Coordinates of C-alpha atoms in Angstrom, one line a residue:
Chain A
M1 CA 3.1 29.0 -0.1
L2 CA 1.7 25.5 -0.5
D3 CA 1.1 23.2 2.4
L4 CA 2.0 20.3 0.1
A5 CA 3.4 19.8 -3.3
I6 CA 2.9 16.6 -4.9
I7 CA 5.2 15.8 -7.8
G8 CA 3.6 13.3 -10.2
G9 CA 0.1 12.3 -10.9
G10 CA 0.0 8.6 -11.1
P11 CA -1.8 6.3 -8.5
A12 CA 0.6 7.4 -5.6
G13 CA 0.3 11.2 -6.3
L14 CA -3.4 11.1 -6.8
T15 CA -3.9 9.1 -3.6
A16 CA -1.7 11.4 -1.7
G17 CA -3.8 14.3 -2.9
L18 CA -6.9 12.6 -1.8
Y19 CA -5.7 11.9 1.7
A20 CA -4.0 15.4 2.1
T21 CA -6.9 17.4 1.2
R22 CA -9.4 15.2 3.0
G23 CA -7.3 15.4 5.9
G24 CA -7.4 19.3 6.0
L25 CA -4.4 20.5 4.3
E26 CA -5.0 23.6 2.2
E27 CA -3.2 24.6 -0.9
V28 CA -2.3 21.3 -2.1
V29 CA -1.1 20.9 -5.6
M30 CA -0.3 18.0 -7.7
F31 CA 2.3 18.8 -10.5
E32 CA 1.8 16.6 -13.5
K33 CA 2.7 17.8 -17.0
G34 CA 0.4 15.4 -18.7
M35 CA -2.9 13.7 -17.9
P36 CA -3.0 12.1 -14.4
G37 CA -3.0 8.5 -14.3
G38 CA 0.6 7.2 -14.5
Q39 CA 2.3 4.3 -16.2
I40 CA -0.5 1.8 -15.7
T41 CA -2.6 3.9 -18.4
Q42 CA -0.5 2.1 -21.0
S43 CA -1.7 -1.4 -20.0
S44 CA -4.3 -3.0 -21.9
E45 CA -5.7 -5.3 -19.2
V46 CA -5.7 -5.1 -15.4
E47 CA -7.6 -7.5 -13.1
N48 CA -5.6 -7.4 -9.9
Y49 CA -6.6 -3.9 -8.5
P50 CA -8.6 -5.0 -5.5
G51 CA -12.2 -3.9 -5.7
I52 CA -12.4 -3.6 -9.4
V53 CA -13.8 -7.0 -10.4
D54 CA -13.8 -6.7 -14.1
I55 CA -10.9 -6.9 -16.4
V56 CA -10.3 -3.3 -17.5
S57 CA -7.7 -1.4 -19.4
G58 CA -5.2 0.8 -17.5
M59 CA -7.1 3.9 -18.9
E60 CA -10.4 2.6 -17.5
L61 CA -8.9 1.9 -14.2
M62 CA -7.6 5.2 -13.7
Q63 CA -10.6 7.1 -15.4
E64 CA -12.4 8.0 -12.1
W65 CA -9.5 8.7 -9.8
P66 CA -8.8 12.4 -10.6
K67 CA -12.5 13.2 -10.1
Q68 CA -12.5 11.3 -6.7
C69 CA -9.1 12.5 -5.7
M70 CA -9.8 16.2 -6.5
R71 CA -13.1 16.4 -4.8
F72 CA -11.6 17.7 -1.6
G73 CA -9.5 20.6 -3.0
L74 CA -6.5 19.0 -4.7
K75 CA -5.4 21.2 -7.5
H76 CA -3.7 19.8 -10.6
E77 CA -1.1 22.0 -12.2
M78 CA -0.2 21.0 -15.7
A79 CA 3.6 22.0 -15.1
E80 CA 6.8 20.1 -15.3
V81 CA 8.9 20.3 -12.1
V82 CA 12.4 20.6 -12.7
R83 CA 13.8 20.5 -9.2
V84 CA 12.9 20.4 -5.6
S85 CA 15.3 22.1 -3.3
R86 CA 15.5 23.5 0.3
P87 CA 17.4 26.7 -0.4
E88 CA 17.6 27.8 3.3
G89 CA 15.7 26.9 6.4
L90 CA 12.7 24.5 6.4
C91 CA 10.7 25.4 3.3
Y92 CA 11.0 23.7 -0.1
K93 CA 11.2 25.4 -3.4
I94 CA 9.5 23.7 -6.4
E95 CA 11.1 25.0 -9.6
L96 CA 9.2 24.6 -12.8
S97 CA 10.3 24.3 -16.4
D98 CA 9.0 27.8 -17.3
G99 CA 11.4 29.3 -14.9
S100 CA 8.9 30.1 -12.2
S101 CA 8.9 28.5 -8.7
V102 CA 6.6 28.2 -5.7
G103 CA 7.4 27.4 -2.0
A104 CA 6.0 24.4 -0.2
K105 CA 5.9 23.2 3.5
S106 CA 6.2 19.8 2.5
V107 CA 6.7 17.6 -0.7
I108 CA 5.7 14.2 -1.7
V109 CA 7.7 12.9 -4.9
C110 CA 5.7 10.3 -6.8
T111 CA 7.5 10.5 -10.1
G112 CA 7.8 6.8 -10.6
S113 CA 10.2 4.9 -12.8
T114 CA 10.3 4.1 -16.6
P115 CA 11.2 0.7 -17.9
R116 CA 13.8 0.9 -20.6
R117 CA 12.9 -0.4 -24.0
A118 CA 15.1 -2.9 -25.7
G119 CA 14.7 -1.2 -29.1
F120 CA 13.3 -3.8 -31.6
D121 CA 10.8 -3.4 -34.2
G122 CA 7.1 -3.2 -32.9
E123 CA 8.0 -2.9 -29.3
E124 CA 6.3 0.5 -28.9
K125 CA 3.5 -0.3 -31.1
F126 CA 2.5 -3.4 -29.0
F127 CA 3.4 -2.0 -25.7
G128 CA 0.6 -2.9 -23.2
R129 CA -0.9 -5.3 -25.8
G130 CA 1.6 -8.2 -25.7
V131 CA 4.8 -6.5 -24.8
S132 CA 5.1 -6.0 -21.1
T133 CA 7.6 -4.9 -18.5
C134 CA 5.9 -6.5 -15.6
A135 CA 5.4 -10.3 -15.0
T136 CA 3.5 -9.8 -11.7
C137 CA 1.0 -7.7 -13.6
D138 CA 0.7 -9.5 -16.9
G139 CA 2.1 -13.1 -16.4
F140 CA -1.3 -14.5 -15.8
F141 CA -2.8 -13.5 -19.1
Y142 CA -0.4 -16.0 -20.6
R143 CA -1.3 -18.9 -18.3
D144 CA -0.1 -22.2 -20.1
K145 CA 1.1 -20.2 -23.0
E146 CA 4.6 -19.6 -24.3
V147 CA 6.3 -16.3 -23.6
A148 CA 9.6 -14.7 -24.3
V149 CA 11.8 -12.7 -21.9
I150 CA 14.4 -10.2 -23.1
G151 CA 17.3 -9.6 -20.7
G152 CA 20.1 -11.1 -18.7
G153 CA 20.2 -9.4 -15.5
D154 CA 18.8 -10.3 -12.0
T155 CA 15.3 -9.0 -12.8
A156 CA 15.0 -10.7 -16.0
L157 CA 16.0 -14.0 -14.6
E158 CA 13.6 -13.6 -11.5
E159 CA 10.9 -12.6 -13.7
A160 CA 11.5 -15.6 -15.9
L161 CA 11.4 -18.0 -12.9
F162 CA 8.1 -16.2 -12.0
L163 CA 6.7 -16.7 -15.4
A164 CA 7.7 -20.4 -15.5
K165 CA 5.3 -21.1 -12.7
I166 CA 2.4 -19.8 -14.8
C167 CA 3.4 -20.3 -18.5
S168 CA 4.1 -23.4 -20.5
K169 CA 7.4 -22.4 -21.9
V170 CA 9.6 -19.2 -21.3
Y171 CA 12.3 -18.4 -23.9
L172 CA 14.9 -16.2 -22.2
I173 CA 16.7 -14.2 -24.9
H174 CA 20.0 -12.6 -24.0
R175 CA 22.5 -10.8 -26.0
R176 CA 25.7 -12.0 -24.4
D177 CA 26.9 -15.6 -23.9
E178 CA 26.3 -15.7 -20.2
F179 CA 23.9 -14.1 -17.6
R180 CA 24.7 -11.2 -15.4
A181 CA 22.6 -12.3 -12.5
A182 CA 23.6 -13.6 -9.2
P183 CA 25.0 -17.1 -9.4
S184 CA 22.2 -18.8 -7.4
T185 CA 19.7 -17.3 -9.7
V186 CA 21.4 -18.4 -12.8
E187 CA 21.6 -21.9 -11.3
R188 CA 17.8 -21.9 -10.6
V189 CA 17.1 -20.8 -14.1
M190 CA 19.3 -23.3 -15.9
A191 CA 17.7 -26.0 -13.7
N192 CA 14.2 -25.0 -14.6
E193 CA 12.7 -27.2 -17.3
K194 CA 10.2 -24.6 -18.5
I195 CA 13.0 -22.0 -19.2
F196 CA 14.8 -22.2 -22.5
P197 CA 17.8 -19.7 -22.6
V198 CA 18.5 -18.3 -26.0
L199 CA 21.9 -16.8 -25.7
N200 CA 24.0 -14.5 -28.1
S201 CA 20.8 -13.4 -29.5
V202 CA 18.8 -10.2 -29.9
P203 CA 15.2 -9.5 -30.7
V204 CA 14.6 -7.9 -34.0
E205 CA 10.8 -7.7 -34.4
V206 CA 7.5 -8.4 -32.6
Y207 CA 4.5 -9.0 -34.7
G208 CA 0.9 -9.4 -34.5
D209 CA -2.3 -7.8 -35.4
E210 CA -5.2 -5.9 -33.8
M211 CA -5.7 -8.8 -31.2
G212 CA -2.2 -8.4 -29.9
V213 CA 1.2 -10.1 -30.5
S214 CA 1.4 -13.4 -32.2
G215 CA 5.2 -13.9 -32.5
L216 CA 8.7 -12.5 -31.9
K217 CA 11.7 -12.7 -34.4
V218 CA 15.0 -13.2 -32.8
K219 CA 18.5 -12.9 -34.5
K220 CA 21.3 -15.3 -33.6
K221 CA 24.2 -12.9 -33.3
E222 CA 27.0 -15.1 -34.8
S223 CA 25.1 -17.0 -37.6
G224 CA 22.7 -14.2 -38.4
E225 CA 20.0 -16.9 -38.4
I226 CA 16.4 -15.8 -37.5
L227 CA 14.3 -17.8 -35.0
D228 CA 10.6 -17.2 -35.2
L229 CA 9.1 -17.9 -31.9
P230 CA 5.2 -18.0 -31.9
V231 CA 4.7 -16.2 -28.6
P232 CA 1.6 -14.2 -27.6
G233 CA 3.6 -12.4 -24.9
V234 CA 7.1 -10.7 -24.8
F235 CA 8.5 -9.5 -21.4
V236 CA 11.3 -6.9 -21.6
F237 CA 13.6 -6.5 -18.7
V238 CA 16.6 -4.5 -19.8
G239 CA 16.6 -2.1 -16.8
S240 CA 14.5 0.8 -15.8
D241 CA 15.2 4.6 -15.0
V242 CA 14.1 5.8 -11.7
N243 CA 12.7 9.3 -12.3
N244 CA 14.7 11.0 -9.6
G245 CA 15.7 13.9 -11.7
V246 CA 13.6 16.4 -9.8
L247 CA 15.8 15.7 -6.6
K248 CA 19.0 16.3 -8.2
Q249 CA 20.6 19.7 -7.0
E250 CA 22.7 22.2 -8.8
D251 CA 25.8 20.7 -7.6
G252 CA 24.7 17.1 -8.8
S253 CA 24.1 15.8 -5.4
F254 CA 20.7 14.7 -4.5
L255 CA 18.4 16.5 -1.9
C256 CA 17.9 13.3 0.2
D257 CA 19.5 9.8 0.5
M258 CA 19.3 7.5 -2.5
S259 CA 19.9 3.9 -3.1
E260 CA 22.8 2.8 -5.3
W261 CA 20.2 2.4 -8.0
G262 CA 18.9 5.8 -7.7
E263 CA 15.9 5.1 -5.7
V264 CA 14.7 7.3 -2.8
V265 CA 15.4 5.8 0.4
V266 CA 12.3 5.7 2.9
D267 CA 11.1 4.1 5.9
L268 CA 7.8 2.6 6.5
A269 CA 6.2 5.9 6.8
M270 CA 7.5 6.9 3.4
R271 CA 9.7 9.4 5.0
T272 CA 13.0 10.4 3.2
S273 CA 16.1 11.5 5.0
E274 CA 14.9 15.1 4.7
E275 CA 12.1 16.1 7.2
G276 CA 8.9 17.0 5.5
L277 CA 10.1 15.2 2.1
F278 CA 8.3 11.9 1.3
A279 CA 8.5 9.6 -1.4
A280 CA 5.7 7.3 -2.7
G281 CA 5.3 4.6 -5.4
D282 CA 7.8 3.4 -7.9
V283 CA 10.4 6.1 -7.2
R284 CA 11.2 4.7 -3.7
I285 CA 13.4 1.8 -2.7
M286 CA 11.8 -1.8 -2.8
A287 CA 8.8 -0.5 -4.7
P288 CA 6.4 -3.7 -5.6
K289 CA 5.5 -1.5 -8.6
Q290 CA 1.8 -2.3 -8.3
V291 CA -1.0 0.3 -8.5
V292 CA -2.5 -0.8 -5.2
C293 CA 0.9 -0.5 -3.4
A294 CA 1.7 2.9 -5.0
A295 CA -1.8 4.1 -3.9
G296 CA -1.0 2.7 -0.4
D297 CA 2.2 4.6 -0.3
G298 CA 0.5 7.9 -1.3
A299 CA -2.1 7.6 1.6
N300 CA 0.7 6.7 4.0
A301 CA 2.8 9.7 2.9
A302 CA 0.1 12.2 3.1
I303 CA -0.9 11.1 6.7
G304 CA 2.9 11.9 7.5
A305 CA 2.7 15.1 5.6
I306 CA -0.4 16.3 7.4
A307 CA 1.2 15.8 10.9
Y308 CA 4.5 17.4 9.8
V309 CA 2.7 20.5 8.4
E310 CA 0.5 20.8 11.3
H311 CA 3.7 20.8 13.5
L312 CA 5.3 23.5 11.4
K313 CA 2.3 25.6 11.6
R314 CA 2.1 25.3 15.3
E315 CA 5.9 26.2 15.7
K316 CA 5.4 29.0 13.3
L317 CA 8.2 27.7 11.2
C318 CA 8.3 27.9 7.4
Chain B
M1 CA 1.4 -29.0 2.7
L2 CA 0.2 -25.5 1.7
D3 CA 2.4 -23.3 -0.4
L4 CA 1.0 -20.3 1.6
A5 CA -1.2 -19.8 4.5
I6 CA -2.8 -16.6 4.9
I7 CA -4.2 -15.7 8.3
G8 CA -7.0 -13.3 8.3
G9 CA -9.4 -12.2 5.5
G10 CA -9.6 -8.5 5.6
P11 CA -8.2 -6.3 2.8
A12 CA -4.6 -7.5 3.3
G13 CA -5.5 -11.1 3.4
L14 CA -7.7 -11.0 0.5
T15 CA -5.2 -9.1 -1.8
A16 CA -2.4 -11.3 -0.7
G17 CA -4.5 -14.3 -1.8
L18 CA -5.1 -12.6 -5.2
Y19 CA -1.5 -11.9 -5.8
A20 CA -0.3 -15.3 -4.5
T21 CA -2.7 -17.4 -6.6
R22 CA -2.4 -15.1 -9.7
G23 CA 1.4 -15.4 -9.2
G24 CA 1.3 -19.2 -9.6
L25 CA 1.4 -20.4 -6.0
E26 CA -0.7 -23.5 -5.5
E27 CA -2.6 -24.6 -2.5
V28 CA -3.1 -21.2 -1.1
V29 CA -5.5 -21.1 1.8
M30 CA -6.9 -17.9 3.6
F31 CA -8.1 -18.7 7.1
E32 CA -10.8 -16.5 8.3
K33 CA -13.4 -17.8 10.7
G34 CA -15.9 -15.3 9.7
M35 CA -16.9 -13.6 6.3
P36 CA -14.0 -11.9 4.7
G37 CA -14.0 -8.2 4.6
G38 CA -12.4 -7.2 7.9
Q39 CA -12.9 -4.3 10.2
I40 CA -13.9 -1.8 7.4
T41 CA -17.1 -3.6 7.1
Q42 CA -18.2 -2.0 10.3
S43 CA -17.9 1.5 8.7
S44 CA -21.1 3.2 7.2
E45 CA -19.4 5.4 4.9
V46 CA -16.1 5.1 2.8
E47 CA -15.1 7.7 0.2
N48 CA -11.3 7.4 0.2
Y49 CA -10.6 4.0 -1.4
P50 CA -9.0 5.1 -4.6
G51 CA -11.1 3.9 -7.7
I52 CA -14.4 3.7 -5.7
V53 CA -15.9 7.2 -6.5
D54 CA -19.1 6.9 -4.8
I55 CA -19.6 6.9 -1.0
V56 CA -20.3 3.4 -0.1
S57 CA -20.6 1.5 3.2
G58 CA -17.6 -0.6 4.3
M59 CA -19.8 -3.7 3.5
E60 CA -20.5 -2.5 -0.1
L61 CA -16.7 -1.6 -0.5
M62 CA -15.7 -5.2 0.4
Q63 CA -18.6 -7.0 -1.3
E64 CA -16.9 -8.0 -4.6
W65 CA -13.4 -8.6 -3.3
P66 CA -13.8 -12.2 -2.3
K67 CA -15.1 -13.0 -5.6
Q68 CA -12.2 -11.1 -7.4
C69 CA -9.5 -12.6 -5.0
M70 CA -10.6 -15.9 -5.2
R71 CA -10.9 -16.2 -9.0
F72 CA -7.4 -17.6 -9.3
G73 CA -7.7 -20.5 -6.9
L74 CA -7.5 -19.0 -3.4
K75 CA -9.3 -21.1 -0.9
H76 CA -11.2 -19.6 2.1
E77 CA -11.3 -22.0 5.1
M78 CA -13.7 -20.8 7.7
A79 CA -11.5 -21.9 10.7
E80 CA -9.9 -20.3 13.5
V81 CA -6.1 -20.3 13.7
V82 CA -4.8 -20.6 17.3
R83 CA -1.1 -20.7 16.7
V84 CA 1.5 -20.5 13.8
S85 CA 4.8 -22.1 14.8
R86 CA 7.9 -23.5 13.2
P87 CA 8.4 -26.9 15.2
E88 CA 11.5 -27.8 13.2
G89 CA 13.4 -27.1 10.1
L90 CA 11.8 -24.8 7.6
C91 CA 8.0 -25.5 7.5
Y92 CA 5.3 -23.7 9.4
K93 CA 2.6 -25.5 11.3
I94 CA -0.9 -23.8 11.4
E95 CA -2.9 -25.0 14.3
L96 CA -6.6 -24.6 14.3
S97 CA -9.0 -24.3 17.1
D98 CA -10.6 -27.8 16.4
G99 CA -7.3 -29.3 17.2
S100 CA -6.2 -30.1 13.7
S101 CA -3.1 -28.7 12.2
V102 CA -1.8 -28.2 8.6
G103 CA 1.8 -27.5 7.2
A104 CA 2.7 -24.4 5.1
K105 CA 5.7 -23.3 3.2
S106 CA 5.1 -19.7 4.0
V107 CA 2.7 -17.6 5.9
I108 CA 1.3 -14.2 5.8
V109 CA -0.2 -12.9 9.0
C110 CA -2.9 -10.4 8.3
T111 CA -4.9 -10.5 11.7
G112 CA -5.4 -6.8 12.0
S113 CA -6.0 -5.0 15.3
T114 CA -9.2 -4.3 17.3
P115 CA -9.8 -0.6 18.6
R116 CA -10.9 -0.9 22.2
R117 CA -14.2 0.3 23.3
A118 CA -14.6 2.9 26.0
G119 CA -17.7 1.2 27.3
F120 CA -20.4 3.9 27.4
D121 CA -24.1 3.4 26.5
G122 CA -24.9 3.4 22.9
E123 CA -21.2 2.9 21.7
E124 CA -21.7 -0.3 20.1
K125 CA -25.0 0.6 18.7
F126 CA -23.7 3.6 16.9
F127 CA -20.3 2.1 16.0
G128 CA -19.7 2.9 12.4
R129 CA -22.7 5.4 12.4
G130 CA -21.3 8.4 14.4
V131 CA -18.9 6.5 16.8
S132 CA -15.6 6.1 15.0
T133 CA -12.1 4.8 15.9
C134 CA -10.5 6.6 12.9
A135 CA -10.1 10.3 12.3
T136 CA -8.3 9.9 9.0
C137 CA -11.2 7.7 7.7
D138 CA -14.3 9.6 9.2
G139 CA -13.1 13.0 10.2
F140 CA -14.1 14.7 6.9
F141 CA -17.8 13.6 7.4
Y142 CA -17.8 16.2 10.2
R143 CA -16.3 19.1 8.3
D144 CA -17.2 22.3 10.1
K145 CA -19.2 20.3 12.7
E146 CA -18.5 19.7 16.4
V147 CA -17.1 16.4 17.5
A148 CA -16.1 14.6 20.7
V149 CA -12.9 12.7 21.1
I150 CA -12.4 10.2 24.0
G151 CA -9.0 9.6 25.4
G152 CA -6.0 11.2 26.7
G153 CA -2.9 9.5 25.2
D154 CA -0.9 10.2 22.3
T155 CA -3.2 8.7 19.5
A156 CA -6.1 10.6 21.2
L157 CA -4.4 13.9 21.2
E158 CA -2.9 13.6 17.9
E159 CA -6.2 12.7 16.3
A160 CA -7.8 15.6 18.1
L161 CA -5.3 17.7 16.4
F162 CA -6.1 16.2 13.1
L163 CA -9.8 16.8 13.6
A164 CA -9.3 20.3 14.7
K165 CA -8.1 21.0 11.0
I166 CA -11.4 19.8 9.7
C167 CA -14.1 20.4 12.3
S168 CA -15.4 23.5 13.9
K169 CA -14.7 22.3 17.6
V170 CA -13.3 19.4 19.2
Y171 CA -14.3 18.3 22.8
L172 CA -11.5 16.3 24.2
I173 CA -12.9 14.1 27.0
H174 CA -10.4 12.5 29.5
R175 CA -11.1 10.8 32.7
R176 CA -7.9 12.2 34.4
D177 CA -7.0 15.6 35.4
E178 CA -4.0 15.4 32.9
F179 CA -3.2 13.9 29.5
R180 CA -0.8 11.0 29.2
A181 CA 0.7 12.2 25.9
A182 CA 4.2 13.5 24.9
P183 CA 4.6 17.1 26.5
S184 CA 5.0 18.7 23.0
T185 CA 1.7 17.1 21.8
V186 CA 0.0 18.2 25.0
E187 CA 1.4 21.7 24.4
R188 CA 0.1 21.8 20.7
V189 CA -3.3 20.6 21.9
M190 CA -3.6 23.3 24.9
A191 CA -2.5 25.9 22.3
N192 CA -5.2 25.0 19.7
E193 CA -8.1 27.2 19.9
K194 CA -10.6 24.7 18.4
I195 CA -9.8 22.0 20.9
F196 CA -11.8 22.1 24.4
P197 CA -10.5 19.6 27.0
V198 CA -13.0 18.2 29.3
L199 CA -10.9 16.8 32.1
N200 CA -11.9 14.5 34.9
S201 CA -14.9 13.4 32.8
V202 CA -16.3 10.2 31.4
P203 CA -18.6 9.5 28.5
V204 CA -21.7 8.0 29.8
E205 CA -24.0 7.8 26.8
V206 CA -24.2 8.4 23.2
Y207 CA -27.6 9.0 21.6
G208 CA -29.2 9.6 18.3
D209 CA -31.7 8.0 15.8
E210 CA -31.7 6.1 12.5
M211 CA -29.8 8.9 10.9
G212 CA -26.9 8.6 13.3
V213 CA -25.6 10.2 16.5
S214 CA -26.9 13.5 17.6
G215 CA -25.2 13.9 21.1
L216 CA -22.9 12.7 23.8
K217 CA -23.7 12.8 27.6
V218 CA -20.4 13.3 29.8
K219 CA -20.3 13.1 33.4
K220 CA -17.9 15.3 35.5
K221 CA -16.4 12.9 37.9
E222 CA -16.1 15.1 40.9
S223 CA -19.6 17.0 40.9
G224 CA -21.4 14.3 38.9
E225 CA -22.7 17.0 36.7
I226 CA -23.9 15.8 33.2
L227 CA -22.7 17.8 30.1
D228 CA -24.8 17.3 27.0
L229 CA -22.7 17.9 24.0
P230 CA -24.6 18.1 20.8
V231 CA -22.1 16.3 18.6
P232 CA -22.9 14.3 15.5
G233 CA -19.5 12.5 15.8
V234 CA -17.7 10.7 18.7
F235 CA -14.2 9.5 18.1
V236 CA -13.0 6.9 20.7
F237 CA -9.2 6.5 21.1
V238 CA -8.6 4.4 24.2
G239 CA -6.1 2.0 22.7
S240 CA -6.3 -0.8 20.5
D241 CA -5.3 -4.4 20.8
V242 CA -3.1 -6.0 18.0
N243 CA -4.4 -9.3 17.0
N244 CA -1.1 -11.1 17.5
G245 CA -2.3 -14.1 19.4
V246 CA -1.6 -16.5 16.6
L247 CA 2.1 -15.7 16.8
K248 CA 2.4 -16.5 20.6
Q249 CA 4.2 -19.8 21.2
E250 CA 3.6 -22.3 23.9
D251 CA 6.4 -20.8 26.0
G252 CA 4.9 -17.3 25.8
S253 CA 7.5 -16.0 23.4
F254 CA 6.5 -14.6 19.9
L255 CA 7.5 -16.5 16.7
C256 CA 9.1 -13.3 15.3
D257 CA 10.4 -9.9 16.4
M258 CA 7.4 -7.7 17.9
S259 CA 7.4 -3.9 18.8
E260 CA 6.9 -2.9 22.3
W261 CA 3.2 -2.4 21.4
G262 CA 2.8 -6.1 20.2
E263 CA 3.0 -5.2 16.5
V264 CA 4.9 -7.4 14.1
V265 CA 8.1 -5.9 13.0
V266 CA 8.6 -5.9 9.2
D267 CA 10.7 -4.3 6.6
L268 CA 9.5 -2.6 3.4
A269 CA 8.9 -5.9 1.9
M270 CA 6.6 -6.9 4.7
R271 CA 9.2 -9.6 5.9
T272 CA 9.3 -10.5 9.5
S273 CA 12.4 -11.6 11.3
E274 CA 11.5 -15.3 10.4
E275 CA 12.3 -16.2 6.7
G276 CA 9.0 -17.1 4.8
L277 CA 6.9 -15.3 7.4
F278 CA 5.3 -12.2 6.4
A279 CA 2.9 -9.7 8.0
A280 CA 0.5 -7.3 6.3
G281 CA -2.0 -4.6 7.3
D282 CA -2.9 -3.4 10.7
V283 CA -1.0 -6.1 12.6
R284 CA 2.5 -4.7 11.6
I285 CA 4.5 -1.8 12.9
M286 CA 3.6 1.6 11.6
A287 CA 0.5 0.6 9.9
P288 CA -1.4 3.6 8.5
K289 CA -4.8 1.5 9.2
Q290 CA -6.3 2.3 5.7
V291 CA -7.8 -0.1 3.4
V292 CA -5.6 0.9 0.4
C293 CA -2.5 0.5 2.7
A294 CA -3.5 -2.9 3.9
A295 CA -4.2 -4.2 0.5
G296 CA -1.0 -2.8 -0.8
D297 CA 0.8 -4.6 2.0
G298 CA -1.0 -7.9 1.1
A299 CA 0.2 -7.5 -2.6
N300 CA 3.8 -6.7 -1.4
A301 CA 4.0 -9.8 1.1
A302 CA 2.6 -12.0 -1.5
I303 CA 5.2 -11.0 -4.0
G304 CA 7.8 -11.9 -1.5
A305 CA 6.1 -15.1 -0.6
I306 CA 6.0 -16.3 -4.2
A307 CA 10.0 -15.9 -4.5
Y308 CA 10.5 -17.4 -1.2
V309 CA 8.5 -20.6 -2.1
E310 CA 10.0 -20.9 -5.5
H311 CA 13.4 -20.9 -3.8
L312 CA 12.2 -23.6 -1.3
K313 CA 11.0 -25.7 -4.1
R314 CA 14.1 -25.4 -6.0
E315 CA 16.2 -26.4 -3.1
K316 CA 14.0 -29.2 -2.3
L317 CA 13.6 -27.8 1.3
C318 CA 10.5 -28.1 3.5

């Protein structure tokens, strides 16, 4: 029986493990089927993680974290969790893809979210090297330069407005003839002199070289005409998938309360609606999707888990 | 007129400044009358800030932050803010101790909290070198060692329980004959075989050498007897003062909703009850009081401030 199971090995999961073990929990396992580090390891440049002054790649940023976070007894199990449930009473059951399972007194879910791809040529190849899904993270690298934004929903338009404050020009490419965002947001976008909507159009190919992206080809859907936009940055906002699968129960319901977008509902202490179950990082509601925020969540959740497990032990429950 | 005024220069304020300026806000000023860095600079050892693997002092931890966070245009004004108000309409007014004032479209309050001192000899001298006010931060440095906890309220007892999981023995020194904490917490403390309550007693002197603390002298109030506890660590939990003074208005009310303990009420986006006013770090409700959490708050609040100011500008308000 584990004191704590951490599902996911990004900044939130690693920091939760650091705090939980350093705070005296025993038998703390972080389940992460791949290498720890999370989504940020796909970024080529990070300069906004406080305390790391140099511009580093996401890989470099996360390089030392496992060593530091596992120094106090955190174990990394390279296994895929398929489900977290609470079959009876208080204990949690962690089911793995190999059919085995393990019990846990408390659980922190740190499975993140996955930005969807738009599906054009070169998108994957240049991901993290000119193709981005985060304006807050990467917008500044294109200061006073031209960029393209793909998408037509709230996020795409809000991120276009964000980029318009930094970049010289923002092409906003959308496959339909109107945006799906809130009317007030659409109004602000249309009034912004730096944003150039390119409607009824789809991206077909991003191109460049070893240095990164140098342009994006866009096809006008009606005429078939190809526009060649000389942009060094392409931001894709076509939705994201919250990685909430482990919380889905056999009957299709979720183990705890979820938002309408499938994010885990938490309070300021990262507590979910189930006692002893916490969520941290991009999987939770209103996540700012920044490494430092996810790490803060992880610490926060671990502090709560420590108190919860101490309480369980005292009451001889679970 | 500033886009954003940041009040306080600890991890929350610095990170807010980094994110706000890098996100395109102009005229962002961080008001901090002293050197930036915050309360953590009083700690002699930090090993739980993710990404900084070596054990460093709080000073060392924060050394590079101002350089990094001010790289994108954040200005540091060495001035003391006495009040933040909203005299009319939407704009905020930042009043300084020299009698001058400046307007701001949005404000992030990051003024932290100050742990109270118990007032015994050597407490100040050994603060950060054996005397601590944070078990989560410093408990691990006393693994399998004996420590003393000063206090009798909820925090003191909860921190004693936390320390009991790590340390070999926890002396719990309280000046009264019973604890003021919640009955269930008192029960858990009394049942914990590692915790030794020392009631009706007050600490008189902590002593040691250049290496840190080697013991604490405690006086039994009734008999006057002096107990000499050979502890290398003393944890003081006699309350803390939330630095909320800047939010107090001339009529004694607060600018925004506060908790019964004087902390700023925020939601998951660090928004207060006043639009455009955010709080981050230890000044807010339910703050985990960790550097990484405060930094996460700062980033989170800045992202909200950017969107808010963009909206104000578009609407030509303020």
